[in-house]
XYZ file of N, CA, C and O in Angstrom:
844
model
N -70.179 0.143 -22.895
C -68.742 -0.238 -22.800
C -68.347 -0.103 -21.533
O -68.546 0.964 -20.749
N -67.872 -1.236 -20.758
C -67.647 -1.074 -19.338
C -66.481 -0.183 -19.193
O -65.519 -0.198 -19.914
N -66.386 0.695 -18.139
C -65.163 1.565 -17.635
C -64.356 0.840 -16.625
O -64.911 0.061 -16.031
N -62.937 1.268 -16.824
C -62.031 0.858 -15.815
C -61.540 2.052 -15.102
O -61.378 3.256 -15.524
N -61.472 1.784 -13.800
C -61.034 2.882 -12.812
C -59.594 2.393 -12.359
O -59.746 1.320 -11.585
N -58.621 3.160 -12.472
C -57.300 2.873 -11.880
C -57.126 3.579 -10.684
O -57.225 4.757 -10.557
N -56.759 2.922 -9.518
C -56.587 3.348 -8.311
C -55.110 3.961 -8.104
O -54.187 3.059 -8.053
N -54.816 5.171 -8.010
C -53.547 5.863 -8.065
C -53.180 6.226 -6.653
O -52.127 6.744 -6.435
N -53.930 5.986 -5.595
C -53.540 6.306 -4.240
C -52.341 5.712 -3.773
O -52.116 4.485 -3.910
N -51.486 6.261 -3.129
C -50.415 5.735 -2.438
C -50.698 4.934 -1.325
O -51.759 5.284 -0.712
N -49.967 3.950 -0.964
C -50.276 3.130 0.170
C -50.007 3.990 1.376
O -49.293 4.832 1.527
N -51.002 3.681 2.352
C -50.926 4.263 3.648
C -49.965 3.899 4.561
O -49.591 2.794 4.795
N -49.096 5.044 5.145
C -47.959 4.743 5.858
C -48.411 5.051 7.344
O -48.845 6.214 7.495
N -48.192 4.225 8.217
C -48.643 4.523 9.704
C -47.811 5.833 10.142
O -46.780 6.132 9.902
N -48.632 6.621 10.939
C -48.084 7.866 11.367
C -46.746 7.658 12.287
O -45.847 8.449 12.305
N -46.697 6.691 13.039
C -45.491 6.349 13.693
C -44.341 6.228 12.840
O -43.212 6.500 12.985
N -44.579 5.390 11.696
C -43.591 5.309 10.759
C -43.074 6.403 9.936
O -41.771 6.690 9.921
N -44.012 7.312 9.694
C -43.757 8.416 8.984
C -42.957 9.484 9.750
O -42.025 10.037 9.219
N -43.252 9.430 10.994
C -42.516 10.517 11.849
C -41.123 10.073 12.100
O -40.238 10.900 12.368
N -40.887 8.744 11.983
C -39.529 8.423 12.347
C -38.627 8.353 11.057
O -37.349 7.860 11.176
N -39.110 8.577 9.938
C -38.394 8.697 8.646
C -37.432 9.900 8.557
O -37.883 11.119 8.962
N -36.209 9.636 8.217
C -35.202 10.737 8.096
C -34.800 10.865 6.596
O -34.350 9.890 6.020
N -34.995 12.052 5.949
C -34.642 12.256 4.571
C -33.369 12.183 4.543
O -32.367 12.474 5.188
N -32.742 11.411 3.369
C -31.400 10.974 2.958
C -30.926 12.251 2.281
O -31.418 12.816 1.263
N -29.618 12.568 2.667
C -29.023 13.700 1.964
C -27.854 13.139 1.035
O -27.332 12.083 1.436
N -27.620 13.854 0.057
C -26.607 13.506 -0.921
C -25.169 13.459 -0.272
O -24.873 14.492 0.418
N -24.446 12.290 -0.043
C -23.228 12.302 0.554
C -22.209 13.436 -0.024
O -21.397 13.885 0.822
N -22.344 13.692 -1.305
C -21.380 14.823 -1.888
C -21.663 16.177 -1.129
O -20.815 16.867 -0.844
N -23.044 16.379 -0.985
C -23.529 17.640 -0.364
C -23.019 17.758 1.162
O -22.432 18.764 1.562
N -23.014 16.452 1.843
C -22.526 16.524 3.253
C -21.137 16.717 3.201
O -20.657 17.621 4.137
N -20.251 16.164 2.312
C -18.837 16.502 2.311
C -18.584 18.035 2.063
O -17.696 18.540 2.608
N -19.421 18.639 1.091
C -19.251 20.006 0.829
C -19.470 20.799 1.966
O -18.716 21.812 2.207
N -20.585 20.417 2.820
C -20.959 21.322 3.979
C -19.665 21.185 4.915
O -19.474 22.106 5.719
N -19.228 19.987 5.179
C -18.091 19.768 6.134
C -16.973 20.477 5.701
O -16.354 21.176 6.641
N -16.682 20.633 4.511
C -15.380 21.511 4.022
C -15.736 23.032 4.166
O -14.806 23.547 4.508
N -16.868 23.318 3.982
C -17.300 24.803 4.219
C -17.159 25.027 5.681
O -16.506 26.136 5.999
N -17.478 24.206 6.479
C -17.486 24.498 7.953
C -15.940 24.451 8.321
O -15.639 25.369 9.135
N -15.039 23.730 7.790
C -13.752 23.755 8.096
C -13.055 25.094 7.700
O -12.133 25.497 8.254
N -13.460 25.467 6.437
C -12.834 26.712 5.914
C -13.206 27.834 6.728
O -12.381 28.875 6.755
N -14.542 27.951 7.261
C -14.873 28.992 8.071
C -14.144 29.055 9.214
O -13.671 30.127 9.726
N -13.915 27.830 10.088
C -13.200 27.694 11.210
C -11.602 28.395 10.911
O -11.002 28.997 11.745
N -11.242 27.999 9.809
C -9.814 28.324 9.319
C -9.569 29.850 9.168
O -8.684 30.493 9.604
N -10.808 30.400 8.480
C -10.731 31.891 8.275
C -11.000 32.642 9.580
O -10.218 33.684 9.865
N -11.681 32.114 10.437
C -11.903 32.855 11.914
C -10.464 32.744 12.585
O -10.164 33.876 13.177
N -9.823 31.660 12.437
C -8.607 31.578 13.154
C -7.490 32.657 12.470
O -6.859 33.259 13.256
N -7.515 32.690 11.155
C -6.657 33.531 10.482
C -7.051 35.170 10.896
O -6.086 35.992 11.076
N -8.176 35.398 10.963
C -8.718 36.698 11.355
C -8.206 37.182 12.695
O -7.766 38.162 13.008
N -8.261 36.121 13.678
C -7.992 36.518 15.122
C -6.395 36.465 15.127
O -5.952 37.430 15.909
N -5.604 35.802 14.346
C -4.208 35.974 14.318
C -3.873 37.294 13.756
O -3.017 37.891 14.391
N -4.419 37.685 12.802
C -4.225 39.109 12.170
C -4.506 40.155 13.044
O -3.840 41.138 13.217
N -5.579 40.117 13.943
C -5.997 41.015 14.969
C -4.830 41.179 15.991
O -4.493 42.246 16.482
N -4.250 39.927 16.472
C -3.329 39.904 17.372
C -2.087 40.649 16.797
O -1.398 41.440 17.574
N -1.722 40.236 15.562
C -0.505 40.883 14.998
C -0.663 42.496 14.853
O 0.109 43.137 15.174
N -1.985 42.851 14.477
C -2.256 44.347 14.426
C -2.102 44.983 15.715
O -1.489 46.089 15.943
N -2.723 44.325 16.816
C -2.383 44.804 18.203
C -1.024 45.024 18.557
O -0.787 45.987 19.266
N -0.153 44.060 18.327
C 1.236 43.852 18.647
C 1.923 44.882 17.872
O 2.804 45.621 18.441
N 1.523 45.257 16.674
C 2.147 46.219 15.945
C 2.004 47.609 16.434
O 2.735 48.506 16.537
N 0.710 47.820 17.038
C 0.268 49.189 17.511
C 1.087 49.474 18.796
O 1.542 50.513 19.103
N 1.120 48.367 19.761
C 1.752 48.647 20.914
C 3.265 48.477 20.744
O 4.086 48.674 21.822
N 3.924 48.111 19.703
C 5.366 48.025 19.677
C 6.092 49.237 19.860
O 7.027 49.284 20.564
N 5.619 50.249 19.363
C 6.090 51.801 19.586
C 6.014 52.089 21.020
O 6.917 52.676 21.592
N 4.951 51.772 21.631
C 4.793 52.109 23.058
C 5.695 51.318 23.949
O 6.420 51.931 24.800
N 6.001 50.031 23.535
C 6.868 49.168 24.345
C 8.305 49.679 24.217
O 9.030 49.633 25.116
N 8.679 49.967 22.941
C 10.088 50.537 22.703
C 10.329 51.729 23.467
O 11.360 51.894 23.973
N 9.279 52.739 23.477
C 9.570 53.877 24.381
C 9.691 53.755 25.861
O 10.423 54.153 26.496
N 8.762 52.632 26.290
C 8.903 52.418 27.824
C 10.175 51.671 28.010
O 10.772 51.823 29.210
N 10.522 50.745 27.107
C 12.054 50.095 27.417
C 13.062 51.113 27.527
O 14.048 51.067 28.362
N 13.021 52.118 26.602
C 14.078 53.139 26.629
C 14.005 53.871 28.045
O 15.082 54.093 28.603
N 12.787 53.964 28.687
C 12.586 54.771 29.833
C 13.120 53.698 30.943
O 13.641 54.405 31.937
N 13.060 52.608 30.757
C 13.535 51.573 31.755
C 15.051 51.617 31.772
O 15.772 51.663 32.889
N 15.625 51.592 30.692
C 17.071 51.429 30.515
C 17.858 52.621 30.825
O 18.996 52.650 31.316
N 17.432 53.881 30.589
C 18.021 55.047 30.716
C 18.505 55.309 32.148
O 19.780 55.601 32.381
N 17.776 55.205 33.287
C 18.304 55.328 34.665
C 19.208 54.160 34.883
O 20.172 54.490 35.675
N 19.010 52.884 34.545
C 19.801 51.833 34.638
C 21.342 52.152 34.231
O 22.221 52.018 34.968
N 21.417 52.539 33.001
C 22.641 52.885 32.310
C 23.349 54.094 33.110
O 24.539 54.148 33.271
N 22.478 55.102 33.471
C 23.080 56.195 34.120
C 23.776 56.000 35.405
O 24.866 56.334 35.727
N 23.026 55.084 36.267
C 23.516 54.800 37.650
C 24.717 53.736 37.395
O 25.699 53.823 38.132
N 24.732 52.961 36.463
C 25.763 52.035 36.137
C 26.950 52.953 35.704
O 28.328 52.451 36.282
N 26.851 53.866 34.966
C 27.886 54.677 34.645
C 28.684 55.482 35.783
O 29.757 55.531 35.965
N 27.724 55.881 36.616
C 28.152 56.670 37.834
C 29.016 55.873 38.634
O 29.903 56.011 39.340
N 28.538 54.457 38.889
C 29.041 53.609 39.875
C 30.382 52.930 39.164
O 31.285 52.975 40.016
N 30.485 52.993 37.915
C 31.844 52.623 37.399
C 32.782 53.855 37.551
O 33.933 53.547 37.774
N 32.340 54.998 37.578
C 33.148 56.201 37.684
C 33.662 56.288 39.224
O 34.752 57.022 39.546
N 32.699 55.743 40.200
C 33.067 55.873 41.496
C 32.927 54.513 42.105
O 32.070 54.114 43.048
N 34.029 53.624 41.890
C 33.806 52.264 42.254
C 33.828 52.030 43.860
O 33.366 51.071 44.434
N 34.405 53.114 44.559
C 34.596 53.058 46.025
C 33.299 53.546 46.718
O 33.221 53.550 47.933
N 32.395 54.227 46.006
C 31.131 54.827 46.618
C 30.046 53.825 46.832
O 29.382 53.305 45.891
N 30.188 53.027 48.095
C 29.339 52.020 48.230
C 27.722 52.244 48.226
O 26.989 51.570 47.462
N 27.278 53.382 48.746
C 26.000 53.839 48.580
C 25.430 53.947 47.146
O 24.446 53.552 46.880
N 26.378 54.506 46.355
C 26.051 54.749 44.930
C 26.005 53.208 44.252
O 25.234 52.999 43.449
N 26.997 52.469 44.584
C 27.025 51.073 44.007
C 25.704 50.484 44.214
O 25.012 49.690 43.543
N 25.186 50.574 45.511
C 23.916 49.758 45.935
C 22.637 50.393 45.273
O 21.891 49.657 44.746
N 22.807 51.692 45.044
C 21.741 52.383 44.359
C 21.740 51.876 42.756
O 20.591 51.587 42.345
N 22.840 51.765 42.295
C 22.902 51.219 40.928
C 22.355 49.788 40.720
O 21.716 49.434 39.770
N 22.695 49.000 41.690
C 22.197 47.553 41.629
C 20.657 47.571 41.876
O 20.032 46.792 41.141
N 20.229 48.488 42.723
C 18.821 48.669 43.007
C 17.953 48.923 41.749
O 16.991 48.279 41.445
N 18.472 50.110 41.097
C 17.958 50.353 39.768
C 18.010 49.415 38.714
O 17.021 49.182 37.999
N 18.996 48.677 38.668
C 19.134 47.538 37.743
C 18.162 46.577 37.890
O 17.530 46.022 37.045
N 17.963 46.229 39.255
C 17.010 45.031 39.671
C 15.416 45.702 39.235
O 14.833 44.890 38.684
N 15.128 46.895 39.621
C 13.806 47.317 39.433
C 13.701 47.445 37.876
O 12.510 47.115 37.363
N 14.619 47.715 36.971
C 14.405 47.865 35.666
C 14.292 46.555 34.943
O 13.465 46.269 34.177
N 14.865 45.641 35.436
C 14.937 44.134 35.043
C 13.657 43.593 35.252
O 13.032 42.916 34.508
N 13.206 43.779 36.624
C 12.007 43.087 36.903
C 10.732 43.799 36.057
O 9.809 42.985 35.604
N 10.881 45.113 35.969
C 9.718 45.672 34.933
C 9.799 45.231 33.540
O 8.771 44.906 32.979
N 11.006 45.128 33.062
C 11.069 44.588 31.566
C 10.617 43.146 31.356
O 9.962 42.816 30.556
N 10.865 42.307 32.545
C 10.471 40.941 32.561
C 8.849 40.981 32.633
O 8.485 39.971 31.940
N 8.335 41.745 33.425
C 6.870 41.772 33.491
C 6.245 42.225 31.944
O 5.294 41.461 31.743
N 6.767 43.184 31.415
C 6.341 43.482 30.040
C 6.632 42.318 29.041
O 5.631 41.924 28.343
N 7.722 41.758 29.137
C 8.021 40.809 28.141
C 7.014 39.530 28.345
O 6.593 38.923 27.353
N 6.722 39.095 29.722
C 5.967 38.049 29.982
C 4.499 38.326 29.396
O 3.982 37.446 28.859
N 4.159 39.635 29.654
C 2.667 39.896 29.118
C 2.495 39.809 27.525
O 1.581 39.275 27.149
N 3.596 40.405 26.892
C 3.497 40.237 25.496
C 3.662 38.922 24.957
O 3.060 38.426 23.991
N 4.465 38.069 25.491
C 4.766 36.716 25.052
C 3.452 35.898 25.299
O 2.872 35.101 24.469
N 2.694 36.124 26.410
C 1.471 35.477 26.787
C 0.370 35.827 25.733
O -0.388 34.920 25.274
N 0.387 37.075 25.153
C -0.686 37.640 24.425
C -0.422 36.932 22.977
O -1.180 36.852 22.230
N 0.870 36.884 22.742
C 1.479 36.409 21.238
C 1.145 35.007 20.979
O 0.940 34.507 19.896
N 1.039 34.239 22.069
C 0.711 32.675 21.963
C -0.740 32.609 21.296
O -1.543 33.338 21.749
N -0.813 31.574 20.420
C -2.102 31.488 19.627
C -3.156 30.730 20.546
O -4.444 30.852 20.454
N -2.630 29.983 21.668
C -3.509 29.198 22.479
C -2.821 29.122 23.745
O -1.748 29.020 23.856
N -3.848 29.400 24.801
C -3.579 29.393 26.223
C -4.643 29.261 27.003
O -5.884 29.562 26.641
N -4.662 28.702 28.225
C -5.771 28.477 29.117
C -6.290 29.779 29.680
O -5.668 30.778 29.763
N -7.406 29.533 30.402
C -7.971 30.727 31.247
C -7.091 31.140 32.340
O -6.313 30.275 32.734
N -7.210 32.303 32.732
C -6.253 32.889 33.842
C -7.213 33.072 35.024
O -8.208 33.401 35.192
N -6.470 32.598 36.286
C -7.003 32.694 37.528
C -6.457 33.892 38.008
O -5.686 34.649 37.258
N -6.827 34.370 39.249
C -6.340 35.516 39.751
C -4.824 35.563 39.871
O -4.155 36.619 39.796
N -4.052 34.454 40.060
C -2.632 34.438 40.134
C -1.992 34.231 38.623
O -0.877 34.118 38.664
N -2.771 34.258 37.715
C -2.322 34.161 36.272
C -2.084 32.610 35.904
O -1.350 32.370 34.935
N -2.589 31.887 36.615
C -2.436 30.312 36.235
C -3.619 29.835 35.422
O -4.887 30.429 35.564
N -3.448 28.851 34.627
C -4.682 28.343 33.864
C -5.558 27.352 34.684
O -5.062 26.675 35.471
N -6.792 27.749 34.792
C -7.656 26.950 35.325
C -8.655 26.099 34.404
O -9.453 25.186 34.851
N -8.440 26.362 33.150
C -9.163 25.485 32.128
C -8.111 25.477 30.895
O -8.138 26.446 30.260
N -7.728 24.417 30.627
C -6.803 24.277 29.382
C -7.195 23.821 28.113
O -6.634 23.719 27.264
N -8.731 23.951 28.135
C -9.306 23.710 26.697
C -8.891 24.681 25.841
O -8.784 25.935 26.025
N -8.744 24.367 24.483
C -8.281 25.205 23.515
C -9.332 26.108 22.940
O -9.109 27.208 22.423
N -10.577 25.994 23.053
C -11.546 26.656 22.554
C -12.252 27.575 23.625
O -12.484 28.834 23.374
N -12.545 27.059 24.954
C -12.988 27.821 25.851
C -12.286 27.510 27.302
O -11.847 26.468 27.496
N -12.521 28.742 27.896
C -11.858 28.581 29.451
C -12.724 29.337 30.272
O -13.584 30.012 30.096
N -12.394 29.164 31.581
C -13.057 29.974 32.592
C -11.835 31.184 32.943
O -10.904 30.924 33.408
N -12.317 32.328 32.611
C -11.317 33.525 32.751
C -11.722 34.410 33.858
O -12.804 34.759 34.022
N -10.826 34.763 34.577
C -10.837 35.774 35.695
C -10.705 37.134 35.030
O -9.811 37.580 34.497
N -11.882 37.800 34.982
C -11.920 39.125 34.198
C -10.948 40.074 34.780
O -10.295 40.839 33.879
N -10.743 40.124 36.058
C -9.992 41.202 36.679
C -8.431 40.832 36.162
O -7.735 41.832 35.798
N -8.178 39.528 36.132
C -6.793 39.159 35.660
C -6.618 39.458 34.245
O -5.393 40.067 33.835
N -7.647 39.338 33.442
C -7.450 39.600 31.993
C -7.397 41.136 31.718
O -6.555 41.535 30.965
N -8.099 41.962 32.570
C -7.967 43.399 32.396
C -6.503 43.820 32.723
O -5.882 44.650 32.028
N -6.017 43.491 33.845
C -4.397 43.823 34.154
C -3.527 43.290 33.172
O -2.524 43.709 32.956
N -3.855 41.971 32.650
C -3.018 41.493 31.618
C -2.967 42.243 30.455
O -1.856 42.485 29.770
N -4.148 42.799 29.955
C -4.057 43.636 28.801
C -3.407 45.072 29.042
O -2.745 45.584 28.193
N -3.617 45.542 30.258
C -2.982 46.751 30.671
C -1.295 46.498 30.607
O -0.561 47.346 30.274
N -0.920 45.342 31.138
C 0.513 45.021 31.124
C 1.096 44.982 29.836
O 2.391 45.341 29.545
N 0.175 44.512 28.799
C 0.752 44.413 27.437
C 1.135 45.890 26.937
O 1.989 45.974 26.090
N 0.431 46.957 27.462
C 0.659 48.292 27.060
C 1.905 48.804 27.327
O 2.578 49.649 26.942
N 2.436 48.173 28.612
C 3.698 48.554 29.156
C 3.781 49.959 29.850
O 4.351 50.190 30.835
N 3.015 50.982 29.114
C 3.103 52.339 29.707
C 1.926 52.610 30.475
O 0.675 52.383 30.173
N 2.242 53.260 31.742
C 1.243 53.583 32.603
C 0.353 54.743 32.198
O 0.890 55.680 31.401
N -0.965 54.487 31.956
C -1.838 55.528 31.311
C -1.683 56.962 32.016
O -1.798 58.064 31.103
N -1.289 56.979 33.117
C -1.098 58.332 33.773
C -0.028 59.067 33.110
O 0.036 60.441 33.260
N 0.915 58.447 32.476
C 2.086 59.207 31.839
C 1.540 59.927 30.676
O 2.286 60.915 30.129
N 0.395 59.666 30.196
C -0.279 60.285 29.094
C -1.379 61.140 29.451
O -2.233 61.630 28.576
N -1.588 61.346 30.789
C -2.552 62.194 31.288
C -3.886 61.668 31.394
O -5.052 62.174 31.539
N -3.982 60.180 31.351
C -5.220 59.529 31.416
C -5.467 59.072 32.840
O -4.606 58.139 33.326
N -6.684 59.322 33.269
C -7.026 58.849 34.643
C -7.606 57.580 34.502
O -8.724 57.424 33.810
N -7.246 56.468 35.123
C -7.497 55.040 34.903
C -8.266 54.694 36.101
O -7.761 54.832 37.307
N -9.598 54.056 35.929
C -10.458 53.545 37.119
C -10.854 52.155 36.648
O -11.362 51.976 35.533
N -10.494 51.042 37.460
C -10.903 49.783 37.292
C -11.835 49.242 38.321
O -11.619 49.441 39.386
N -13.014 48.891 37.939
C -14.144 48.606 38.662
C -14.673 47.167 38.395
O -15.615 47.052 37.727
N -13.815 46.294 38.678
C -14.043 44.726 38.349
C -14.056 44.017 39.722
O -12.899 44.062 40.253
N -15.110 43.433 40.113
C -15.138 42.594 41.144
C -14.075 41.423 41.206
O -13.869 40.877 40.194
N -13.445 41.319 42.357
C -12.449 40.114 42.326
C -13.219 38.803 42.365
O -14.309 38.628 42.892
N -12.665 37.811 41.641
C -13.327 36.520 41.460
C -14.306 36.549 40.446
O -14.944 35.374 40.277
N -14.620 37.480 39.576
C -15.660 37.522 38.676
C -15.027 36.634 37.462
O -14.160 37.047 36.823
N -15.827 35.691 37.123
C -15.341 34.735 36.149
C -16.374 34.714 34.747
O -17.536 34.961 35.141
N -15.683 34.370 33.698
C -16.556 34.323 32.670
C -16.073 33.067 31.605
O -14.996 33.061 31.531
N -17.073 32.511 31.028
C -16.717 31.341 30.298
C -16.585 31.874 28.854
O -17.588 31.900 28.265
N -15.349 31.760 28.432
C -15.208 32.169 26.901
C -13.671 31.984 26.685
O -12.914 31.548 27.494
N -13.450 32.155 25.199
C -11.975 32.011 24.906
C -11.182 33.067 25.483
O -11.347 34.271 25.168
N -10.080 32.807 26.366
C -9.157 33.708 26.933
C -8.688 34.715 25.998
O -8.739 35.897 26.275
N -8.130 34.273 24.729
C -7.479 35.192 23.999
C -8.458 36.151 23.376
O -8.119 37.295 22.902
N -9.767 35.702 23.182
C -10.881 36.579 22.488
C -11.068 37.679 23.641
O -11.188 38.991 23.126
N -11.106 37.461 24.904
C -11.414 38.405 25.898
C -10.152 39.455 25.911
O -10.458 40.671 25.876
N -8.975 39.060 25.934
C -7.935 39.930 26.077
C -7.756 40.761 24.738
O -7.451 41.862 24.778
N -8.215 40.127 23.547
C -8.038 40.907 22.264
C -9.164 42.018 22.291
O -8.877 43.091 21.904
N -10.347 41.729 22.805
C -11.292 42.863 22.924
C -10.814 43.948 23.889
O -10.986 45.143 23.559
N -10.365 43.568 24.968
C -9.863 44.534 26.050
C -8.840 45.450 25.390
O -8.908 46.614 25.632
N -7.795 44.776 24.869
C -6.603 45.343 24.160
C -7.151 46.574 23.235
O -6.731 47.564 23.089
N -8.203 46.077 22.208
C -8.423 46.952 21.286
C -9.263 48.138 21.829
O -9.240 49.282 21.370
N -10.154 47.914 22.852
C -10.878 49.038 23.432
C -9.951 49.948 24.251
O -10.100 51.302 24.035
N -8.913 49.413 24.893
C -7.954 50.402 25.624
C -7.118 51.057 24.605
O -6.790 52.227 24.896
N -6.737 50.551 23.658
C -5.812 51.136 22.571
C -6.657 52.208 21.853
O -6.048 53.259 21.603
N -7.829 52.035 21.613
C -8.688 53.181 20.958
C -8.862 54.122 21.881
O -8.757 55.460 21.412
N -9.167 54.021 23.043
C -9.426 54.946 24.021
C -8.055 55.777 24.332
O -8.230 56.927 24.306
N -6.958 55.076 24.379
C -5.681 55.792 24.637
C -5.333 56.707 23.435
O -4.884 57.672 23.552
N -5.629 56.239 22.114
C -5.472 56.948 20.930
C -6.118 58.202 20.943
O -5.889 59.244 20.573
N -7.496 58.126 21.478
C -8.284 59.132 21.540
C -7.992 60.322 22.420
O -8.138 61.493 22.217
N -7.335 59.868 23.507
C -7.074 60.821 24.685
C -5.730 61.256 24.798
O -5.443 62.235 25.278
N -4.744 60.552 24.297
C -3.492 60.730 24.357
C -2.924 62.110 23.834
O -2.054 62.778 24.337
N -3.516 62.391 22.773
C -3.049 63.615 21.981
C -3.759 64.716 22.576
O -3.395 66.067 22.175
N -4.560 64.683 23.392
C -5.316 66.049 23.966
C -4.614 66.434 25.071
O -3.769 65.913 25.763
N -4.661 67.887 25.185
C -3.818 68.607 26.377
C -4.481 68.263 27.840
O -3.641 68.183 28.666
N -5.772 67.913 27.707
C -6.391 67.689 29.112
C -6.352 66.228 29.678
O -6.689 65.899 30.595
N -5.898 65.395 28.522
C -5.950 63.860 28.912
C -7.350 63.382 28.765
O -8.120 63.740 27.929
N -7.671 62.555 29.687
C -9.075 62.050 29.819
C -9.237 61.141 30.889
O -8.182 60.914 31.683
N -10.323 60.406 31.037
C -10.612 59.517 32.042
C -11.174 58.165 31.353
O -11.859 58.023 30.548
N -10.479 57.008 31.654
C -10.758 55.588 31.190
C -11.247 54.822 32.300
O -10.520 54.686 33.268
N -12.436 54.562 32.322
C -13.025 53.519 33.283
C -13.354 52.113 32.622
O -13.951 52.012 31.619
N -12.701 51.095 33.343
C -13.119 49.717 32.990
C -13.858 49.090 33.955
O -13.518 48.945 35.111
N -15.089 48.725 33.743
C -16.036 48.053 34.775
C -16.586 46.876 34.162
O -16.836 46.709 32.925
N -16.978 45.968 34.967
C -17.744 44.756 34.691
C -18.418 44.369 36.027
O -18.224 44.675 37.159
N -19.708 43.785 35.754
C -20.665 43.409 36.782
C -21.381 42.098 36.147
O -21.422 41.830 34.868
N -22.202 41.568 37.097
C -23.123 40.340 36.617
C -24.486 40.758 36.574
O -24.964 41.507 37.518
N -25.100 40.580 35.482
C -26.466 41.086 35.304
C -27.414 39.848 35.545
O -27.206 38.738 35.217
């Protein structure tokens, strides 16, 4: 009885055609992946916002204390000037103290408002934006360090902390400006918390360089 042989071999596909073939993905799966990516970005934004609020809450007490230190001499000199309206040197001294206190308070308020904003450009040495992109900017590291210290309002020396800043002028880094300032603030706050309660204070060094 004659036998039959069935050829089940698949047709040969040229190598060039096989290499160019792209597997088709389920559209529903692609939509799900896109939704997950958006959710991850949203969670990252919420986390960063929560971290900023936590940092602001931590420094609120420091700022309130420092504002009280600013207002106390201003009010004292104003009261003395009101009690002696014909004492010109005293009047001038009161005006000078009022100006110095207002200028310091404005610097603190400006630093806090800048940190509280959810989006802002990179900082140049003069504090101006050099890259207004929402995700990344070119940040002046020295300006970011001084900006973070300004947010604290209080001079570390008042807590017995010796501060050393070793950051080359003009050192730039490409990253999200708010992220750099958040990292700096967290590190500085943690260091301050660890040293402020000790009798001998401590030493805080902030340094940066290019490897």
